[in-house]
Amino acid sequence: MRDGLIMVGATWGAYSQGMRRVVLGASVAVVLVLTAVVAFRWGTSDAAPDQVSASPTPTAEDDEQLSVGEIYAVLTPSVVSIKTGDGSGTGVIANADGMILTAHHVIEGATSIEVSFADGTKSAATVAAADPASDIAALTATTLPSVVVPTVLGGGVAVGDQVVAIGDQLGLARSTTSGVVSGLGRTAAREAAPALQGLIQFDAAVNPGSSGGPLVNARGETVGIVVALANPTEADTFVGVGFAVPIGAAVGAGSGDGAAPQI
């Protein structure tokens, strides 16, 4: 804890070519170095999350490409706003039991966790599994919505694939942005922990508060968990380079310091 805010591990990475400054989703900016400086500051989220009707929505057929609006409609019932005593972030419902996947640094050091579902249901939550080495955590809510709508988990992605990021960036609940996969197998340095590896690089806009939210493909499937953005300037804002843990690695997290989430 520092200045009343949760100090999270450096989870935002930087692309290895040249010197870069990377911003991490946290309550306070944290400086990290690989070939870049890594940090992130969480935005506030005092505003109540948008009220969205949570109802099961079928995903598209394998060869069908959804519009950004359709992806938003499919995913929003599965997206969760997360608030701790000192920070905020995003999560996504990963199974029918209501388990929530998020970035570990969102809840690291938190003494209390509150989650807000798309239908307005709010609940205390506890950490069911955590793997700091992968920057992934799983949460269990005390109270679930009357209808639980888990995301559909997708497979691998390729450079050039269309993707959408949904999250509470800068405290704006369920902000939705689109872009493409810009690179694969990226590495993110962290100050006091091993570097994150095998990350998806994308250019859909993310900012403080986006951490833990889903990265979604054009079929409406969650293919990654957003963990970082890179910025070569002194500003803690997005300039076109974001990073996500591939969903397979997120679901399989646990080979490091924690237990694997049970999907």
mmCIF file of C-alpha atoms in Angstrom:
data_model
loop_
_atom_site.group_PDB
_atom_site.id
_atom_site.type_symbol
_atom_site.label_atom_id
_atom_site.label_comp_id
_atom_site.label_asym_id
_atom_site.label_seq_id
_atom_site.Cartn_x
_atom_site.Cartn_y
_atom_site.Cartn_z
ATOM 1 C CA MET A 1 0.000 0.000 0.000
ATOM 2 C CA ARG A 2 1.240 3.519 -0.773
ATOM 3 C CA ASP A 3 -0.537 6.880 -0.470
ATOM 4 C CA GLY A 4 -3.709 4.974 0.400
ATOM 5 C CA LEU A 5 -3.695 3.142 -2.916
ATOM 6 C CA ILE A 6 -3.011 -0.490 -3.745
ATOM 7 C CA MET A 7 0.497 -0.916 -5.081
ATOM 8 C CA VAL A 8 0.276 -3.653 -7.645
ATOM 9 C CA GLY A 9 3.034 -5.705 -9.169
ATOM 10 C CA ALA A 10 4.272 -4.486 -12.518
ATOM 11 C CA THR A 11 1.981 -6.220 -14.907
ATOM 12 C CA TRP A 12 2.099 -3.923 -17.846
ATOM 13 C CA GLY A 13 4.758 -4.898 -20.331
ATOM 14 C CA ALA A 14 6.789 -3.246 -23.019
ATOM 15 C CA TYR A 15 7.738 -4.411 -26.502
ATOM 16 C CA SER A 16 11.408 -5.357 -26.462
ATOM 17 C CA GLN A 17 12.582 -3.083 -29.273
ATOM 18 C CA GLY A 18 13.944 0.242 -27.980
ATOM 19 C CA MET A 19 13.290 2.052 -24.731
ATOM 20 C CA ARG A 20 9.619 2.290 -23.782
ATOM 21 C CA ARG A 21 7.508 3.264 -20.806
ATOM 22 C CA VAL A 22 4.711 0.889 -20.012
ATOM 23 C CA VAL A 23 1.683 1.743 -17.901
ATOM 24 C CA LEU A 24 0.085 -0.879 -15.583
ATOM 25 C CA GLY A 25 -3.486 -0.987 -14.295
ATOM 26 C CA ALA A 26 -3.056 -0.075 -10.653
ATOM 27 C CA SER A 27 -4.152 2.490 -8.132
ATOM 28 C CA VAL A 28 -0.777 4.200 -8.283
ATOM 29 C CA ALA A 29 1.840 4.372 -11.025
ATOM 30 C CA VAL A 30 4.601 1.788 -10.500
ATOM 31 C CA VAL A 31 7.873 2.008 -12.406
ATOM 32 C CA LEU A 32 9.141 -1.219 -13.969
ATOM 33 C CA VAL A 33 12.092 -1.942 -16.219
ATOM 34 C CA LEU A 34 12.833 -4.583 -18.943
ATOM 35 C CA THR A 35 13.928 -2.760 -22.057
ATOM 36 C CA ALA A 36 11.246 -0.377 -20.927
ATOM 37 C CA VAL A 37 9.808 1.212 -17.814
ATOM 38 C CA VAL A 38 6.562 -0.476 -16.697
ATOM 39 C CA ALA A 39 3.767 0.952 -14.531
ATOM 40 C CA PHE A 40 -0.018 1.542 -14.358
ATOM 41 C CA ARG A 41 -2.426 3.740 -12.442
ATOM 42 C CA TRP A 42 -6.067 2.767 -11.958
ATOM 43 C CA GLY A 43 -8.763 5.254 -12.828
ATOM 44 C CA THR A 44 -11.613 5.968 -10.441
ATOM 45 C CA SER A 45 -14.931 4.210 -10.820
ATOM 46 C CA ASP A 46 -17.302 6.089 -8.535
ATOM 47 C CA ALA A 47 -20.046 6.072 -11.150
ATOM 48 C CA ALA A 48 -22.414 3.128 -10.964
ATOM 49 C CA PRO A 49 -21.919 0.590 -13.742
ATOM 50 C CA ASP A 50 -24.317 0.688 -16.657
ATOM 51 C CA GLN A 51 -27.467 -1.339 -16.035
ATOM 52 C CA VAL A 52 -27.567 -4.066 -18.658
ATOM 53 C CA SER A 53 -30.093 -6.837 -18.977
ATOM 54 C CA ALA A 54 -28.261 -10.114 -18.418
ATOM 55 C CA SER A 55 -29.638 -12.808 -20.665
ATOM 56 C CA PRO A 56 -27.923 -15.663 -22.454
ATOM 57 C CA THR A 57 -26.892 -14.701 -25.962
ATOM 58 C CA PRO A 58 -25.703 -17.273 -28.498
ATOM 59 C CA THR A 59 -22.341 -16.713 -30.094
ATOM 60 C CA ALA A 60 -21.807 -16.632 -33.838
ATOM 61 C CA GLU A 61 -21.015 -19.611 -35.995
ATOM 62 C CA ASP A 62 -17.313 -20.215 -36.561
ATOM 63 C CA ASP A 63 -17.339 -18.462 -39.933
ATOM 64 C CA GLU A 64 -19.534 -15.537 -38.872
ATOM 65 C CA GLN A 65 -17.977 -12.180 -38.027
ATOM 66 C CA LEU A 66 -19.891 -10.042 -35.536
ATOM 67 C CA SER A 67 -19.963 -6.258 -35.570
ATOM 68 C CA VAL A 68 -18.517 -4.378 -32.597
ATOM 69 C CA GLY A 69 -22.068 -3.616 -31.462
ATOM 70 C CA GLU A 70 -23.012 -7.279 -31.626
ATOM 71 C CA ILE A 71 -19.891 -8.255 -29.686
ATOM 72 C CA TYR A 72 -20.795 -5.695 -27.020
ATOM 73 C CA ALA A 73 -24.305 -7.169 -26.754
ATOM 74 C CA VAL A 74 -22.916 -10.703 -26.476
ATOM 75 C CA LEU A 75 -20.191 -9.914 -23.928
ATOM 76 C CA THR A 76 -21.605 -7.197 -21.706
ATOM 77 C CA PRO A 77 -23.689 -9.577 -19.540
ATOM 78 C CA SER A 78 -20.436 -11.416 -18.751
ATOM 79 C CA VAL A 79 -18.333 -8.358 -17.858
ATOM 80 C CA VAL A 80 -17.891 -7.449 -14.179
ATOM 81 C CA SER A 81 -16.738 -4.203 -12.551
ATOM 82 C CA ILE A 82 -14.332 -4.719 -9.639
ATOM 83 C CA LYS A 83 -13.662 -2.290 -6.801
ATOM 84 C CA THR A 84 -11.281 -2.766 -3.913
ATOM 85 C CA GLY A 85 -10.704 -0.436 -1.009
ATOM 86 C CA ASP A 86 -8.063 1.394 -3.003
ATOM 87 C CA GLY A 87 -8.515 0.684 -6.700
ATOM 88 C CA SER A 88 -10.669 -0.671 -9.472
ATOM 89 C CA GLY A 89 -10.571 -2.919 -12.500
ATOM 90 C CA THR A 90 -12.572 -5.317 -14.636
ATOM 91 C CA GLY A 91 -13.324 -9.033 -14.742
ATOM 92 C CA VAL A 92 -15.227 -11.526 -16.862
ATOM 93 C CA ILE A 93 -17.491 -14.422 -15.835
ATOM 94 C CA ALA A 94 -15.723 -17.565 -17.015
ATOM 95 C CA ASN A 95 -18.100 -20.413 -16.126
ATOM 96 C CA ALA A 96 -21.693 -21.219 -15.204
ATOM 97 C CA ASP A 97 -20.813 -21.174 -11.496
ATOM 98 C CA GLY A 98 -20.043 -17.467 -11.762
ATOM 99 C CA MET A 99 -16.276 -17.663 -11.360
ATOM 100 C CA ILE A 100 -14.681 -14.365 -12.385
ATOM 101 C CA LEU A 101 -11.314 -14.127 -14.117
ATOM 102 C CA THR A 102 -9.332 -10.914 -13.705
ATOM 103 C CA ALA A 103 -5.778 -9.625 -13.555
ATOM 104 C CA HIS A 104 -4.067 -10.478 -10.279
ATOM 105 C CA HIS A 105 -2.746 -6.950 -9.782
ATOM 106 C CA VAL A 106 -6.341 -5.665 -9.674
ATOM 107 C CA ILE A 107 -6.951 -7.394 -6.336
ATOM 108 C CA GLU A 108 -3.400 -7.769 -5.010
ATOM 109 C CA GLY A 109 -3.193 -6.586 -1.400
ATOM 110 C CA ALA A 110 -6.913 -5.765 -1.243
ATOM 111 C CA THR A 111 -8.638 -6.044 2.130
ATOM 112 C CA SER A 112 -12.084 -5.990 0.507
ATOM 113 C CA ILE A 113 -13.383 -6.709 -2.990
ATOM 114 C CA GLU A 114 -16.769 -5.701 -4.419
ATOM 115 C CA VAL A 115 -18.001 -6.853 -7.817
ATOM 116 C CA SER A 116 -20.831 -5.315 -9.838
ATOM 117 C CA PHE A 117 -22.591 -7.424 -12.450
ATOM 118 C CA ALA A 118 -24.222 -6.133 -15.617
ATOM 119 C CA ASP A 119 -27.749 -6.379 -14.186
ATOM 120 C CA GLY A 120 -26.800 -4.143 -11.255
ATOM 121 C CA THR A 121 -26.226 -6.924 -8.710
ATOM 122 C CA LYS A 122 -23.417 -6.022 -6.310
ATOM 123 C CA SER A 123 -21.623 -8.501 -4.102
ATOM 124 C CA ALA A 124 -18.596 -8.998 -1.921
ATOM 125 C CA ALA A 125 -16.066 -11.358 -3.480
ATOM 126 C CA THR A 126 -13.135 -13.462 -2.357
ATOM 127 C CA VAL A 127 -10.057 -14.732 -4.165
ATOM 128 C CA ALA A 128 -10.627 -18.349 -5.173
ATOM 129 C CA ALA A 129 -7.283 -18.799 -6.921
ATOM 130 C CA ALA A 130 -4.326 -16.568 -7.676
ATOM 131 C CA ASP A 131 -1.201 -16.867 -9.760
ATOM 132 C CA PRO A 132 0.930 -13.729 -9.462
ATOM 133 C CA ALA A 133 3.473 -15.234 -11.861
ATOM 134 C CA SER A 134 0.871 -15.114 -14.637
ATOM 135 C CA ASP A 135 -0.942 -12.014 -13.299
ATOM 136 C CA ILE A 136 -4.208 -13.935 -13.222
ATOM 137 C CA ALA A 137 -6.711 -14.371 -10.387
ATOM 138 C CA ALA A 138 -10.124 -16.008 -10.030
ATOM 139 C CA LEU A 139 -12.826 -14.523 -7.787
ATOM 140 C CA THR A 140 -15.941 -15.999 -6.198
ATOM 141 C CA ALA A 141 -18.874 -13.661 -5.530
ATOM 142 C CA THR A 142 -21.009 -14.143 -2.422
ATOM 143 C CA THR A 143 -24.159 -13.216 -4.349
ATOM 144 C CA LEU A 144 -24.736 -13.962 -8.037
ATOM 145 C CA PRO A 145 -27.227 -12.415 -10.474
ATOM 146 C CA SER A 146 -30.469 -14.307 -11.071
ATOM 147 C CA VAL A 147 -29.105 -15.161 -14.518
ATOM 148 C CA VAL A 148 -25.373 -15.960 -14.794
ATOM 149 C CA VAL A 149 -24.034 -15.426 -18.305
ATOM 150 C CA PRO A 150 -20.519 -16.833 -18.728
ATOM 151 C CA THR A 151 -18.386 -15.788 -21.659
ATOM 152 C CA VAL A 152 -17.535 -18.296 -24.368
ATOM 153 C CA LEU A 153 -13.815 -19.042 -24.262
ATOM 154 C CA GLY A 154 -12.078 -18.894 -27.643
ATOM 155 C CA GLY A 155 -8.963 -20.402 -29.119
ATOM 156 C CA GLY A 156 -5.786 -18.932 -30.535
ATOM 157 C CA VAL A 157 -5.478 -15.709 -32.487
ATOM 158 C CA ALA A 158 -3.367 -14.594 -35.424
ATOM 159 C CA VAL A 159 -1.751 -11.266 -36.252
ATOM 160 C CA GLY A 160 -4.327 -9.128 -38.031
ATOM 161 C CA ASP A 161 -7.362 -10.708 -36.356
ATOM 162 C CA GLN A 162 -10.061 -8.269 -35.319
ATOM 163 C CA VAL A 163 -10.443 -7.899 -31.528
ATOM 164 C CA VAL A 164 -12.559 -5.907 -29.082
ATOM 165 C CA ALA A 165 -11.605 -4.895 -25.529
ATOM 166 C CA ILE A 166 -14.290 -4.258 -22.912
ATOM 167 C CA GLY A 167 -13.503 -2.763 -19.512
ATOM 168 C CA ASP A 168 -13.855 0.081 -17.047
ATOM 169 C CA GLN A 169 -11.093 2.239 -18.469
ATOM 170 C CA LEU A 170 -10.693 5.533 -16.601
ATOM 171 C CA GLY A 171 -13.695 4.548 -14.486
ATOM 172 C CA LEU A 172 -16.061 4.461 -17.470
ATOM 173 C CA ALA A 173 -17.924 1.174 -16.993
ATOM 174 C CA ARG A 174 -17.875 -1.346 -19.847
ATOM 175 C CA SER A 175 -16.141 0.904 -22.358
ATOM 176 C CA THR A 176 -15.827 -0.918 -25.671
ATOM 177 C CA THR A 177 -13.003 -0.398 -28.174
ATOM 178 C CA SER A 178 -11.873 -2.291 -31.255
ATOM 179 C CA GLY A 179 -8.656 -3.000 -33.126
ATOM 180 C CA VAL A 180 -6.502 -5.847 -34.354
ATOM 181 C CA VAL A 181 -3.955 -8.289 -32.978
ATOM 182 C CA SER A 182 -0.626 -6.522 -33.556
ATOM 183 C CA GLY A 183 1.763 -9.229 -32.383
ATOM 184 C CA LEU A 184 2.111 -12.488 -30.485
ATOM 185 C CA GLY A 185 4.553 -13.880 -27.936
ATOM 186 C CA ARG A 186 5.385 -10.499 -26.412
ATOM 187 C CA THR A 187 7.234 -10.167 -23.085
ATOM 188 C CA ALA A 188 6.429 -7.732 -20.258
ATOM 189 C CA ALA A 189 8.984 -6.875 -17.605
ATOM 190 C CA ARG A 190 8.001 -6.533 -13.957
ATOM 191 C CA GLU A 191 9.947 -4.829 -11.183
ATOM 192 C CA ALA A 192 9.861 -7.498 -8.488
ATOM 193 C CA ALA A 193 8.627 -10.574 -10.335
ATOM 194 C CA PRO A 194 9.532 -12.644 -13.382
ATOM 195 C CA ALA A 195 8.529 -11.120 -16.706
ATOM 196 C CA LEU A 196 5.190 -12.050 -18.224
ATOM 197 C CA GLN A 197 5.687 -13.936 -21.461
ATOM 198 C CA GLY A 198 3.629 -15.083 -24.416
ATOM 199 C CA LEU A 199 1.351 -12.042 -24.379
ATOM 200 C CA ILE A 200 -0.998 -10.917 -27.131
ATOM 201 C CA GLN A 201 -0.249 -7.410 -28.396
ATOM 202 C CA PHE A 202 -3.266 -5.471 -29.698
ATOM 203 C CA ASP A 203 -4.223 -1.916 -30.613
ATOM 204 C CA ALA A 204 -7.789 -1.639 -29.229
ATOM 205 C CA ALA A 205 -7.646 1.241 -26.741
ATOM 206 C CA VAL A 206 -7.196 0.351 -23.060
ATOM 207 C CA ASN A 207 -6.384 2.590 -20.106
ATOM 208 C CA PRO A 208 -6.127 2.440 -16.302
ATOM 209 C CA GLY A 209 -9.150 0.458 -15.120
ATOM 210 C CA SER A 210 -9.163 -1.853 -18.158
ATOM 211 C CA SER A 211 -7.020 -4.496 -16.449
ATOM 212 C CA GLY A 212 -8.734 -7.855 -16.060
ATOM 213 C CA GLY A 213 -11.259 -7.230 -18.814
ATOM 214 C CA PRO A 214 -11.824 -9.567 -21.768
ATOM 215 C CA LEU A 215 -10.127 -9.335 -25.145
ATOM 216 C CA VAL A 216 -12.706 -10.712 -27.583
ATOM 217 C CA ASN A 217 -12.457 -12.042 -31.125
ATOM 218 C CA ALA A 218 -14.862 -11.332 -33.996
ATOM 219 C CA ARG A 219 -16.948 -14.406 -33.076
ATOM 220 C CA GLY A 220 -17.675 -12.999 -29.631
ATOM 221 C CA GLU A 221 -15.286 -15.373 -27.830
ATOM 222 C CA THR A 222 -12.934 -14.260 -25.064
ATOM 223 C CA VAL A 223 -9.382 -14.905 -26.257
ATOM 224 C CA GLY A 224 -7.417 -13.036 -23.584
ATOM 225 C CA ILE A 225 -7.388 -11.153 -20.286
ATOM 226 C CA VAL A 226 -6.133 -7.569 -20.596
ATOM 227 C CA VAL A 227 -3.143 -6.865 -18.346
ATOM 228 C CA ALA A 228 -1.047 -4.023 -19.752
ATOM 229 C CA LEU A 229 -0.419 -1.070 -22.025
ATOM 230 C CA ALA A 230 2.809 0.482 -23.257
ATOM 231 C CA ASN A 231 3.565 4.190 -23.511
ATOM 232 C CA PRO A 232 6.980 5.648 -24.420
ATOM 233 C CA THR A 233 6.021 9.024 -22.915
ATOM 234 C CA GLU A 234 5.517 10.128 -19.309
ATOM 235 C CA ALA A 235 1.712 9.978 -19.664
ATOM 236 C CA ASP A 236 -0.230 7.053 -18.192
ATOM 237 C CA THR A 237 -2.404 6.760 -21.291
ATOM 238 C CA PHE A 238 -2.842 4.494 -24.275
ATOM 239 C CA VAL A 239 -0.836 5.152 -27.438
ATOM 240 C CA GLY A 240 -1.667 2.046 -29.437
ATOM 241 C CA VAL A 241 0.023 -0.880 -27.674
ATOM 242 C CA GLY A 242 -1.928 -3.096 -25.271
ATOM 243 C CA PHE A 243 -1.192 -6.585 -23.937
ATOM 244 C CA ALA A 244 -3.326 -9.529 -22.850
ATOM 245 C CA VAL A 245 -2.665 -12.954 -21.348
ATOM 246 C CA PRO A 246 -4.012 -15.566 -23.818
ATOM 247 C CA ILE A 247 -7.134 -17.208 -22.436
ATOM 248 C CA GLY A 248 -5.522 -20.652 -22.472
ATOM 249 C CA ALA A 249 -2.720 -19.400 -20.250
ATOM 250 C CA ALA A 250 -5.211 -17.550 -18.033
ATOM 251 C CA VAL A 251 -7.363 -20.637 -17.506
ATOM 252 C CA GLY A 252 -4.241 -22.749 -16.941
ATOM 253 C CA ALA A 253 -2.638 -20.250 -14.566
ATOM 254 C CA GLY A 254 -1.208 -21.978 -11.562
ATOM 255 C CA SER A 255 2.066 -23.389 -12.761
ATOM 256 C CA GLY A 256 3.699 -20.438 -11.020
ATOM 257 C CA ASP A 257 2.845 -19.323 -7.476
ATOM 258 C CA GLY A 258 -0.840 -20.165 -7.203
ATOM 259 C CA ALA A 259 -3.559 -22.671 -7.855
ATOM 260 C CA ALA A 260 -5.124 -23.107 -11.274
ATOM 261 C CA PRO A 261 -8.625 -21.657 -11.631
ATOM 262 C CA GLN A 262 -11.160 -24.436 -12.109
ATOM 263 C CA ILE A 263 -13.095 -23.734 -15.324
#
